[in-house]
Tab-separated table of C-alpha atoms in Angstrom:
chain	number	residue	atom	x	y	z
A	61	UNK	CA	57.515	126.183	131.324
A	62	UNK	CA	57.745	129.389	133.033
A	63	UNK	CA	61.337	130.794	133.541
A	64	UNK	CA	61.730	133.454	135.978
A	65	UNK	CA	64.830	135.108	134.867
A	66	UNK	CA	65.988	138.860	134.980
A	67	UNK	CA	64.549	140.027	131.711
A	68	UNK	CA	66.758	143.055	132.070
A	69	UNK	CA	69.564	144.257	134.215
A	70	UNK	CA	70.121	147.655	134.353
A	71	UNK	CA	72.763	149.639	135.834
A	72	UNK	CA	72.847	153.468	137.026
A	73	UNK	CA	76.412	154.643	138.059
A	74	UNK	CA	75.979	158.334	140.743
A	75	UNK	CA	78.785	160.659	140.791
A	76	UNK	CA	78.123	163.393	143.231
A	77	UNK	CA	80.796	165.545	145.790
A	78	UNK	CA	80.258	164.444	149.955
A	79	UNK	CA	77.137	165.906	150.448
A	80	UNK	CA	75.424	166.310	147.438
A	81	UNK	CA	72.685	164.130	148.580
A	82	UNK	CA	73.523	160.754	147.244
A	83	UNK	CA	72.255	158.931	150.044
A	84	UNK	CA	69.263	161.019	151.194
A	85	UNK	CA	68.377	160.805	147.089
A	86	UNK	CA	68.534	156.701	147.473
A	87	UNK	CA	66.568	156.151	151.104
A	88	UNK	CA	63.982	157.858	149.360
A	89	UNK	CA	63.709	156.493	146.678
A	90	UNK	CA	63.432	152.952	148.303
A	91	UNK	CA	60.893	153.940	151.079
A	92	UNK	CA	58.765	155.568	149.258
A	93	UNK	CA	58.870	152.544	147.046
A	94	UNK	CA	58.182	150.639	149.858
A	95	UNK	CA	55.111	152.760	150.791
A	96	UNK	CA	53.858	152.236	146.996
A	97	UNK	CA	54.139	156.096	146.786
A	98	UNK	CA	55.981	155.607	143.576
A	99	UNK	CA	54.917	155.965	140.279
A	100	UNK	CA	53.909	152.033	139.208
A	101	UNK	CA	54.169	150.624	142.347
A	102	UNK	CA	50.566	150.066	142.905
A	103	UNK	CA	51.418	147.352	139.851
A	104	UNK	CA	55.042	146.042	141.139
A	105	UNK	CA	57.340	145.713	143.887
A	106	UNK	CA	61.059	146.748	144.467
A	107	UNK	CA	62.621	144.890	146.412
A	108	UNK	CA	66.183	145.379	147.852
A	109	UNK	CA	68.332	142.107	146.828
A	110	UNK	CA	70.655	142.561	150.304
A	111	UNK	CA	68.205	142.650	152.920
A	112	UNK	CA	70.727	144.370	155.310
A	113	UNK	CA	71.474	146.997	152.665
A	114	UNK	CA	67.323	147.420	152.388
A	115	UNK	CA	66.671	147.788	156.124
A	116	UNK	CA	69.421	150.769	156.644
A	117	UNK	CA	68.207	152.872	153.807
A	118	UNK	CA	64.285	151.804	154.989
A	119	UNK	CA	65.873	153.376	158.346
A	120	UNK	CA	67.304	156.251	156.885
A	121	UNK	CA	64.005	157.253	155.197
A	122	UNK	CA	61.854	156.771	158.634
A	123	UNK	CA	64.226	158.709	160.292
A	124	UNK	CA	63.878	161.441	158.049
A	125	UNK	CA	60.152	160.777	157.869
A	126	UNK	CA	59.147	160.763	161.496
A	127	UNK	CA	62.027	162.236	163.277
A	128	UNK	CA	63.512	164.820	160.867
A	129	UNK	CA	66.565	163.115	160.885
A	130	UNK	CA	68.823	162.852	157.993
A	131	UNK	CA	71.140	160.039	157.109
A	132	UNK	CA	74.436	159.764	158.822
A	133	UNK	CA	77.566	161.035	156.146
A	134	UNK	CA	79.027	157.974	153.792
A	135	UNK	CA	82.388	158.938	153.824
A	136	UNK	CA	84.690	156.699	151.125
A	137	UNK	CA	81.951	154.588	151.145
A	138	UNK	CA	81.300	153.073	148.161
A	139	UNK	CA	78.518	150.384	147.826
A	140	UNK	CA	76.207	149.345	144.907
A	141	UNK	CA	72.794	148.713	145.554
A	142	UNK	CA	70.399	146.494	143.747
A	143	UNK	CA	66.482	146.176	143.522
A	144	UNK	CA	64.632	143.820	141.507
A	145	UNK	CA	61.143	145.136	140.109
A	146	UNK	CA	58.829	142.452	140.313
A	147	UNK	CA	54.766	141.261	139.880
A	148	UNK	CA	53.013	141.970	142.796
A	149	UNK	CA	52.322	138.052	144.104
A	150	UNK	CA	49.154	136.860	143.330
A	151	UNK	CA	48.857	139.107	140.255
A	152	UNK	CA	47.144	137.120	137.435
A	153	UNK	CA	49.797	136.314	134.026
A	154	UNK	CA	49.593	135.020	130.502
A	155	UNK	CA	49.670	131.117	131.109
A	156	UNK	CA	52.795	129.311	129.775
A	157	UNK	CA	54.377	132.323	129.224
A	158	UNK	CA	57.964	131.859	128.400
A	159	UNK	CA	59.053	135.123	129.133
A	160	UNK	CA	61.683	136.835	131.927
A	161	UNK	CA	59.756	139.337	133.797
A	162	UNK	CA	61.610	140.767	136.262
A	163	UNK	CA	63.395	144.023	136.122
A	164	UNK	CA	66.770	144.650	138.059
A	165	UNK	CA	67.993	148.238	138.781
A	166	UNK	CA	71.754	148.500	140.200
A	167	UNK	CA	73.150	151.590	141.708
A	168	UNK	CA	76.566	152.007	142.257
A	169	UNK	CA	77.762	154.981	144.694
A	170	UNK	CA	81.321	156.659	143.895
A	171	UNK	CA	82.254	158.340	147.025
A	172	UNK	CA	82.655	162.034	146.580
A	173	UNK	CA	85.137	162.577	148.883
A	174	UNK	CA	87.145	160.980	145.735
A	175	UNK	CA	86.508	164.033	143.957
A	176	UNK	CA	88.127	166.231	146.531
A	177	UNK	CA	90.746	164.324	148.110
A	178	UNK	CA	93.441	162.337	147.330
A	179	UNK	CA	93.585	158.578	148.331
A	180	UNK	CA	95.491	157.725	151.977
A	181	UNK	CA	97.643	155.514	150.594
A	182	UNK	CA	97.729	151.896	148.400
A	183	UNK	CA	94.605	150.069	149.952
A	184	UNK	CA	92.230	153.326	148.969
A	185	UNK	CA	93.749	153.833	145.876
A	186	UNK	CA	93.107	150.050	144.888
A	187	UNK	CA	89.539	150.309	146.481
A	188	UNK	CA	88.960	153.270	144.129
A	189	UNK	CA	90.148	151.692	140.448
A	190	UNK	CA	88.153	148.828	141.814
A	191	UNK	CA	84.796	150.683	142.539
A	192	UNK	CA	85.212	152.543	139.872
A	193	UNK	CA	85.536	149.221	137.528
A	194	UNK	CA	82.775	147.770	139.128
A	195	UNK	CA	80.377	150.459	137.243
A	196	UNK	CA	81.722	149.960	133.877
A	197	UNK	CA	78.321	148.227	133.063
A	198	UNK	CA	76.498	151.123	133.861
A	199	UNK	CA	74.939	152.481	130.465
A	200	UNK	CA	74.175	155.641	132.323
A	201	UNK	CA	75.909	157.970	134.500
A	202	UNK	CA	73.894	160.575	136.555
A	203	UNK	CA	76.259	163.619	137.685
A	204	UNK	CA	75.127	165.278	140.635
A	205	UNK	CA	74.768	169.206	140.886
A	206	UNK	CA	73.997	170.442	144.408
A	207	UNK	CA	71.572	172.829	144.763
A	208	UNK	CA	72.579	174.283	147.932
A	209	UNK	CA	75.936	175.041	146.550
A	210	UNK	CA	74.166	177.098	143.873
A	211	UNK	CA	72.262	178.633	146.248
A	212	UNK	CA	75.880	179.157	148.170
A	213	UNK	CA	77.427	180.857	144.948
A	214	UNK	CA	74.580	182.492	143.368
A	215	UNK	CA	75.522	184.850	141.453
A	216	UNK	CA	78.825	183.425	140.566
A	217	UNK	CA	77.758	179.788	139.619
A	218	UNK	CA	80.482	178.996	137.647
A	219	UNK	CA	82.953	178.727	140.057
A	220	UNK	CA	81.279	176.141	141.621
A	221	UNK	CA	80.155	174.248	138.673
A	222	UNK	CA	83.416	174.788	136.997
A	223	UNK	CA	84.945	172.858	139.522
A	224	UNK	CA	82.946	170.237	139.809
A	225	UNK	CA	82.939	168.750	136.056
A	226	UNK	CA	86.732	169.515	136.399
A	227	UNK	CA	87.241	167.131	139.052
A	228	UNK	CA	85.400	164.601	137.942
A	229	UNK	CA	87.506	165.174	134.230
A	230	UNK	CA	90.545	164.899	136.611
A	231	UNK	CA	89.531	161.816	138.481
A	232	UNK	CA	88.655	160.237	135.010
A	233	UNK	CA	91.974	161.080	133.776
A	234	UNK	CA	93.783	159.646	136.909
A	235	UNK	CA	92.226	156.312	136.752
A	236	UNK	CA	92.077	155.605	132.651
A	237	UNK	CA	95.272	154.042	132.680
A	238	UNK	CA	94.403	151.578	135.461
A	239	UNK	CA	91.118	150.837	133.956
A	240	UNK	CA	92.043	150.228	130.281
A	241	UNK	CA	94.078	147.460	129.462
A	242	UNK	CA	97.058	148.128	126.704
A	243	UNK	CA	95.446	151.534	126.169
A	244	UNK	CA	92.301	149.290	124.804
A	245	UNK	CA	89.200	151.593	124.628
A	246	UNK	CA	85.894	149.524	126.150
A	247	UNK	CA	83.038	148.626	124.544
A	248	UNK	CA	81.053	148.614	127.837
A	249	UNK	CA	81.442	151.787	129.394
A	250	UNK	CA	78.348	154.090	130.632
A	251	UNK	CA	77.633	156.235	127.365
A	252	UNK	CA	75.261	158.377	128.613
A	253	UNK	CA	76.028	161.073	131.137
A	254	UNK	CA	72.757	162.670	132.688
A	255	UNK	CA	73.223	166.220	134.770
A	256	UNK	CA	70.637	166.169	137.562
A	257	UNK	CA	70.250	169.038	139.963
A	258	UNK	CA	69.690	167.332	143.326
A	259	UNK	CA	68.149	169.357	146.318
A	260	UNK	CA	65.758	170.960	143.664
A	261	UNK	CA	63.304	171.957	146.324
A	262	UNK	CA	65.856	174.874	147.368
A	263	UNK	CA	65.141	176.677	144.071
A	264	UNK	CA	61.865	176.675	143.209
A	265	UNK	CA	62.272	178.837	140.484
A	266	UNK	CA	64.471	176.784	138.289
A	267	UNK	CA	62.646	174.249	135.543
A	268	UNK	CA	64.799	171.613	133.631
A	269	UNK	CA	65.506	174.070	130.775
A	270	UNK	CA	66.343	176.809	132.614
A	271	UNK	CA	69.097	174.079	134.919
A	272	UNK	CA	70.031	173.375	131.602
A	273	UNK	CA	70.872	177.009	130.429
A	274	UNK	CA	72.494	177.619	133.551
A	275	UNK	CA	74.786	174.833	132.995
A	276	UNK	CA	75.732	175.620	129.410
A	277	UNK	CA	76.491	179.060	130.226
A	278	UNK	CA	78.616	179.136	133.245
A	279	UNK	CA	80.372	175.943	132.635
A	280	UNK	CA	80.038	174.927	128.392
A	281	UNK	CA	83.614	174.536	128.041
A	282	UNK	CA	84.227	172.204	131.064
A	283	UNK	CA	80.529	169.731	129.956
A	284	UNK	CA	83.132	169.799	126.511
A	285	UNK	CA	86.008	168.742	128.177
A	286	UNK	CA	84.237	165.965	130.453
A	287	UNK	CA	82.676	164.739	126.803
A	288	UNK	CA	86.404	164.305	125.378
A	289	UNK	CA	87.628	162.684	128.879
A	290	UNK	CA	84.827	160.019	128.317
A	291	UNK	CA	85.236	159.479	124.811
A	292	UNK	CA	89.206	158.761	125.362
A	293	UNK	CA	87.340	155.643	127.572
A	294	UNK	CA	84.939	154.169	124.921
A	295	UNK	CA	85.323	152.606	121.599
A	296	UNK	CA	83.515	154.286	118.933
A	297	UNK	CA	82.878	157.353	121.112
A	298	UNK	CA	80.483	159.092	118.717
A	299	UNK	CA	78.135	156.411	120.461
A	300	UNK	CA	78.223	158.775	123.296
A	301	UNK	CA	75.369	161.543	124.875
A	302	UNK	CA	77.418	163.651	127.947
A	303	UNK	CA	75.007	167.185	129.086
A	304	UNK	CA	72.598	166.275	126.371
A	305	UNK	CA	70.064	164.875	129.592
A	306	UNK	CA	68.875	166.918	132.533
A	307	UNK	CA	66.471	165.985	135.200
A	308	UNK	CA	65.591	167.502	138.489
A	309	UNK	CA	65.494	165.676	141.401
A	310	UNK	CA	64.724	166.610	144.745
A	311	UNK	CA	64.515	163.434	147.570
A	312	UNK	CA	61.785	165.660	149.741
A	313	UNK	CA	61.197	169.216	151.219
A	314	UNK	CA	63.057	170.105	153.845
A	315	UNK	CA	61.428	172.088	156.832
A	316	UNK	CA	62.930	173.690	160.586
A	317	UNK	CA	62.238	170.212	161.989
A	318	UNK	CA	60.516	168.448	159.609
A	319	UNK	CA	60.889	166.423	156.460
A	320	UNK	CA	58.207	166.117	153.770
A	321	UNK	CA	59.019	162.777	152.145
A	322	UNK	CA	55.984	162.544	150.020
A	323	UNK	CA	56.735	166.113	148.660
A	324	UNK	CA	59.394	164.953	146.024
A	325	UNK	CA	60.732	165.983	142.465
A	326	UNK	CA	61.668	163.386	139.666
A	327	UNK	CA	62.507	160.404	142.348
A	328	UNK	CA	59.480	158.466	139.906
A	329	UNK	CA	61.965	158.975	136.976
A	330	UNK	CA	65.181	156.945	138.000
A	331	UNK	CA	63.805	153.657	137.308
A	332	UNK	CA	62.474	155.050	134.093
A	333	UNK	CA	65.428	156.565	132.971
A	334	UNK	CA	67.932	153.734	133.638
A	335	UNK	CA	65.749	151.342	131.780
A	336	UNK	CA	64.440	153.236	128.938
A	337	UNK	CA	66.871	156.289	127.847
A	338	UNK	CA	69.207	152.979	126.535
A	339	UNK	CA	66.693	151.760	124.441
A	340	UNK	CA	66.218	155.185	123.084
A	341	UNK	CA	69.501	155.987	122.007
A	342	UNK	CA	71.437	152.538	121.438
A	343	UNK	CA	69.945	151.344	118.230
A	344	UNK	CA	70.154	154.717	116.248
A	345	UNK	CA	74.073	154.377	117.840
A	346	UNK	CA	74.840	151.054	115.968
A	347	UNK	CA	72.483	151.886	112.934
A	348	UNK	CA	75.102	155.006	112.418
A	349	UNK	CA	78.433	152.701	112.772
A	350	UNK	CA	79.852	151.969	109.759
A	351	UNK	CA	81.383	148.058	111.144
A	352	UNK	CA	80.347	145.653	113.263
A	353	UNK	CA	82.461	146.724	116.223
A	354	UNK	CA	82.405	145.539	119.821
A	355	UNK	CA	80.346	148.024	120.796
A	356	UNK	CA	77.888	147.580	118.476
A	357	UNK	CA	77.339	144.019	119.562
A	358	UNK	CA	77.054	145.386	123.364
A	359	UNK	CA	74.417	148.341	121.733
A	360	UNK	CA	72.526	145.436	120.184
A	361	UNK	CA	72.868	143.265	123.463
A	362	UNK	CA	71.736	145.653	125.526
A	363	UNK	CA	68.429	146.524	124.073
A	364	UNK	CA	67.598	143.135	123.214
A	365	UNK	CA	65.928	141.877	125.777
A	366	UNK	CA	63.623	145.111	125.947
A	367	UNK	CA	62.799	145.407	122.478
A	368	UNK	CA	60.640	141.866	122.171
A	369	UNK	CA	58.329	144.099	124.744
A	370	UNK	CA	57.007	146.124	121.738
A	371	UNK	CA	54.663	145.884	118.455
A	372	UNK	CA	56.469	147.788	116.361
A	373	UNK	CA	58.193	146.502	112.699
A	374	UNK	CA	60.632	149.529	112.918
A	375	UNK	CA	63.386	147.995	113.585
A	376	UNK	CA	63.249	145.336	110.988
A	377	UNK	CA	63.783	148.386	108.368
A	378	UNK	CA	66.141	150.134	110.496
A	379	UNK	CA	68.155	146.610	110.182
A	380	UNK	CA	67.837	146.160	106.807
A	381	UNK	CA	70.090	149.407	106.343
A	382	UNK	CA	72.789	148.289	108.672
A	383	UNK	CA	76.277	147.505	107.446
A	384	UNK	CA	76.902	143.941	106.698
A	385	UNK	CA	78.985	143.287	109.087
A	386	UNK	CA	76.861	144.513	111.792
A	387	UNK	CA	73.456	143.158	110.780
A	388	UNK	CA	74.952	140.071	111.172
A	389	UNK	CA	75.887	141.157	114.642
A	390	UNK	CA	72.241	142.168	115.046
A	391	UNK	CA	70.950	138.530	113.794
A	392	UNK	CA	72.903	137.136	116.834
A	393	UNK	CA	70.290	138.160	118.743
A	394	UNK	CA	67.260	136.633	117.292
A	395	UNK	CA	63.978	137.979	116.532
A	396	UNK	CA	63.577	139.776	119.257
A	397	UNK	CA	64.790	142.383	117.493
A	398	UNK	CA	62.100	142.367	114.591
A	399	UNK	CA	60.065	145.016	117.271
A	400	UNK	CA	60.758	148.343	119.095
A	401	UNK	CA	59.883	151.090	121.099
A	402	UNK	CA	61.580	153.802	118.697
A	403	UNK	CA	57.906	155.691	117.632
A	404	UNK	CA	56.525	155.035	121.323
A	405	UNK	CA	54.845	158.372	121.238
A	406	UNK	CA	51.384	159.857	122.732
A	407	UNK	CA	48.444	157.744	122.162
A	408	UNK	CA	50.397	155.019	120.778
A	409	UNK	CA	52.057	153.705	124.089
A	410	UNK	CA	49.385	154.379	126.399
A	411	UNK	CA	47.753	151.744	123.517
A	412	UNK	CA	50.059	149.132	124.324
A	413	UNK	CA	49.934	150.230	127.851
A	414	UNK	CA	46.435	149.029	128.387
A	415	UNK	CA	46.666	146.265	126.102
A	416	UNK	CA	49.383	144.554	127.958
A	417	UNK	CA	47.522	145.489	131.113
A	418	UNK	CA	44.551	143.688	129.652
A	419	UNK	CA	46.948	140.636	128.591
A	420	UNK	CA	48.595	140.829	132.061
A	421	UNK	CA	51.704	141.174	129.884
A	422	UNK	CA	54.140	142.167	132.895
A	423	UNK	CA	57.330	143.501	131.474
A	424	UNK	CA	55.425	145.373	128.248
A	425	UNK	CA	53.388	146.757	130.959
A	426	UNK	CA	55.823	148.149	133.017
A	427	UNK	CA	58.220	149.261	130.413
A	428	UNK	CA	55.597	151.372	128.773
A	429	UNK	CA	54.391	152.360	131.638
A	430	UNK	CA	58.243	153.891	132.301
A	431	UNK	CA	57.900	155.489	129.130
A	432	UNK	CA	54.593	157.570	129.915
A	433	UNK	CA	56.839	158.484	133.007
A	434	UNK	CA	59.590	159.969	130.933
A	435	UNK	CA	57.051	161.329	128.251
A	436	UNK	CA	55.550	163.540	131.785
A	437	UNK	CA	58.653	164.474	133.267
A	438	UNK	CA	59.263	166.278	130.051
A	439	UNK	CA	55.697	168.052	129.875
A	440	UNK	CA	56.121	168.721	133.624
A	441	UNK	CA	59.516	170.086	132.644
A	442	UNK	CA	61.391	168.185	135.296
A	443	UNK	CA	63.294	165.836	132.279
A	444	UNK	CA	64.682	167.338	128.926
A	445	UNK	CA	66.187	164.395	127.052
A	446	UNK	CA	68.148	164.640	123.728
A	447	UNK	CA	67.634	163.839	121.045
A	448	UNK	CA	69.258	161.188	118.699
């Protein structure tokens, strides 16, 4: 019996000001994925799940491509996009293997123009609380920095990136009241909030660490403040990582009249990132919770399906020390959980890597493969992830 199911849905909620490059960032990322010019596309295939929504950002990316043209402004435009990473067909696989083995990434887009403006009237303010409901499954949240407004206030970051983590803080604050229900904190809310300087290309200079420094320094005490506004969101909010992730990300190099596509920075890491940096953090979360709450049964659920990918009896000790009440969460799961990617380190995944390649194991052969991504972007310092 063979029962193609989404193994794993993942969800990746953007937060950016109008024209941080939100939608130049996602045409890339999508035609180069379409030209295989992606890390691990020579092995899968991501495919848009709205065709229509597909062929505009596939036209958006030639445009840039061959005519130098970029994407026409999004304004109060929020859609969610979602790809499902798939076998190549005719690829060979494990016979009767009962196993789900495709991947689904979905990207939600919260108009920046939100950030800066106030809503028109009823209908826009109702379209906001529901967009912004609509990414409440996100596990991750990636918060735009623009690098051209650095470059714009150089010298006096901080007012720029003072404001922006203020407004979004603001714009939480506005909408908490319409999003939780009797003053309820969620269980399912995204818990990790990633800072990623887009338009990288325009500073050259700057490496992860040093995006990170800049951050910390000019605007410390508003990345505190937008931690607090998110854990007044969440049940159990020390389950929570907000400026503990950085990543640079630049969709191509920009040129008088010309657009190098292929010339891009950390575009190979979004995929990575939304599906592994959850299975790197969530565990250790609910391990450290001292009752089986309701979010950790959504920590447990969420790494689940991911964790039966890996040969690792970790997690059957990290179990053993869990409260009562939420091991027995954890059994709810099944066995699936008796394995994990926790000590996926060097050598030892690009073991299972090949091993699963050999096995034509599909999803342990991608997911790995995600994780030697991650594992480069930090030697290449384009990712510095936290640490648990």
């Amino acid at each position: 019996m063979n029962q193609n199911k989404i193994a794993r849905e993942q969800q990746i909620a953007v937060f950016g000001e109008s024209g941080s490059g939100k939608t130049v960032l996602l045409s890339s990322f999508y035609g180069l994925a379409l030209e295989q010019q992606l890390s691990g596309t020579e092995r899968f295939d991501i495919l848009a799940a709205d065709s229509a929504q597909g062929r505009r950002l596939h036209q958006n990316y030639l445009g840039m491509k061959n005519s130098a043209l970029l994407p026409i402004s999004t304004h109060f435009s929020s859609t969610s996009y979602a790809f499902t990473v798939k076998r190549k067909p005719g690829a060979a696989a494990k016979p009767k293997k009962v196993i789900s083995e495709e991947l689904r990434l979905v990207w939600h887009d919260y108009p920046g123009e939100w950030f800066e403006e106030e809503p028109s009237g009823p209908e826009e303010e109702q379209r906001r609380i529901s967009t912004f409901q609509a990414l409440l499954g996100s596990d991750v949240a990636m918060v735009l920095v623009d690098g051209q407004k650095l470059l714009d206030h150089a010298g006096e970051e901080e007012r720029y990136l003072k404001s922006l983590l203020t407004n979004i803080s603001t714009q939480l604050l506005k909408l908490r009241d319409d999003v939780l229900q009797d003053n309820q904190p969620l269980a399912r809310f995204p818990r990790i909030w990633l800072l990623a300087l887009s338009k990288a290309d325009l500073l050259p200079e700057t490496d992860v660490a040093s995006f990170r420094d800049l951050l910390v320094e000019k605007a410390g005490r508003e990345l505190n403040k937008l931690q607090e506004v998110v854990g007044t969101f969440v049940e159990a909010p020390e389950a929570l990582s907000v400026g503990e992730d950085f990543v640079l990300l630049s969709s191509a190099q920009f040129e008088p009249k010309k657009i190098e596509v292929t010339k891009r920075v950390g575009l190979d890491l979004i995929l990575p990132i939304a599906a592994m940096l959850p299975l790197s953090r969530f565990l250790p979360w609910a391990q450290a919770m001292s009752k089986g709450t309701g979010a950790a049964k959504h920590l447990m659920n969420v790494i689940s399906p991911l964790v039966d990918a890996f040969g690792s009896a970790r997690v059957q000790v990290l179990l053993s020390r869990l409260p009562g009440p939420l091991a027995t969460a954890a059994r709810l799961f099944g066995s699936s959980l008796s394995k994990s990617a926790f000590d996926l380190a060097g050598s030892k995944v690009e073991d299972i890597h090949v091993r699963a390649r050999e096995k034509h194991d599909f999803l342990t052969e991608t997911l790995t493969g995600f994780q030697m991504e991650l594992d480069r972007g930090d030697e290449e310092k384009v990712l510095l992830r936290g640490r648990v």
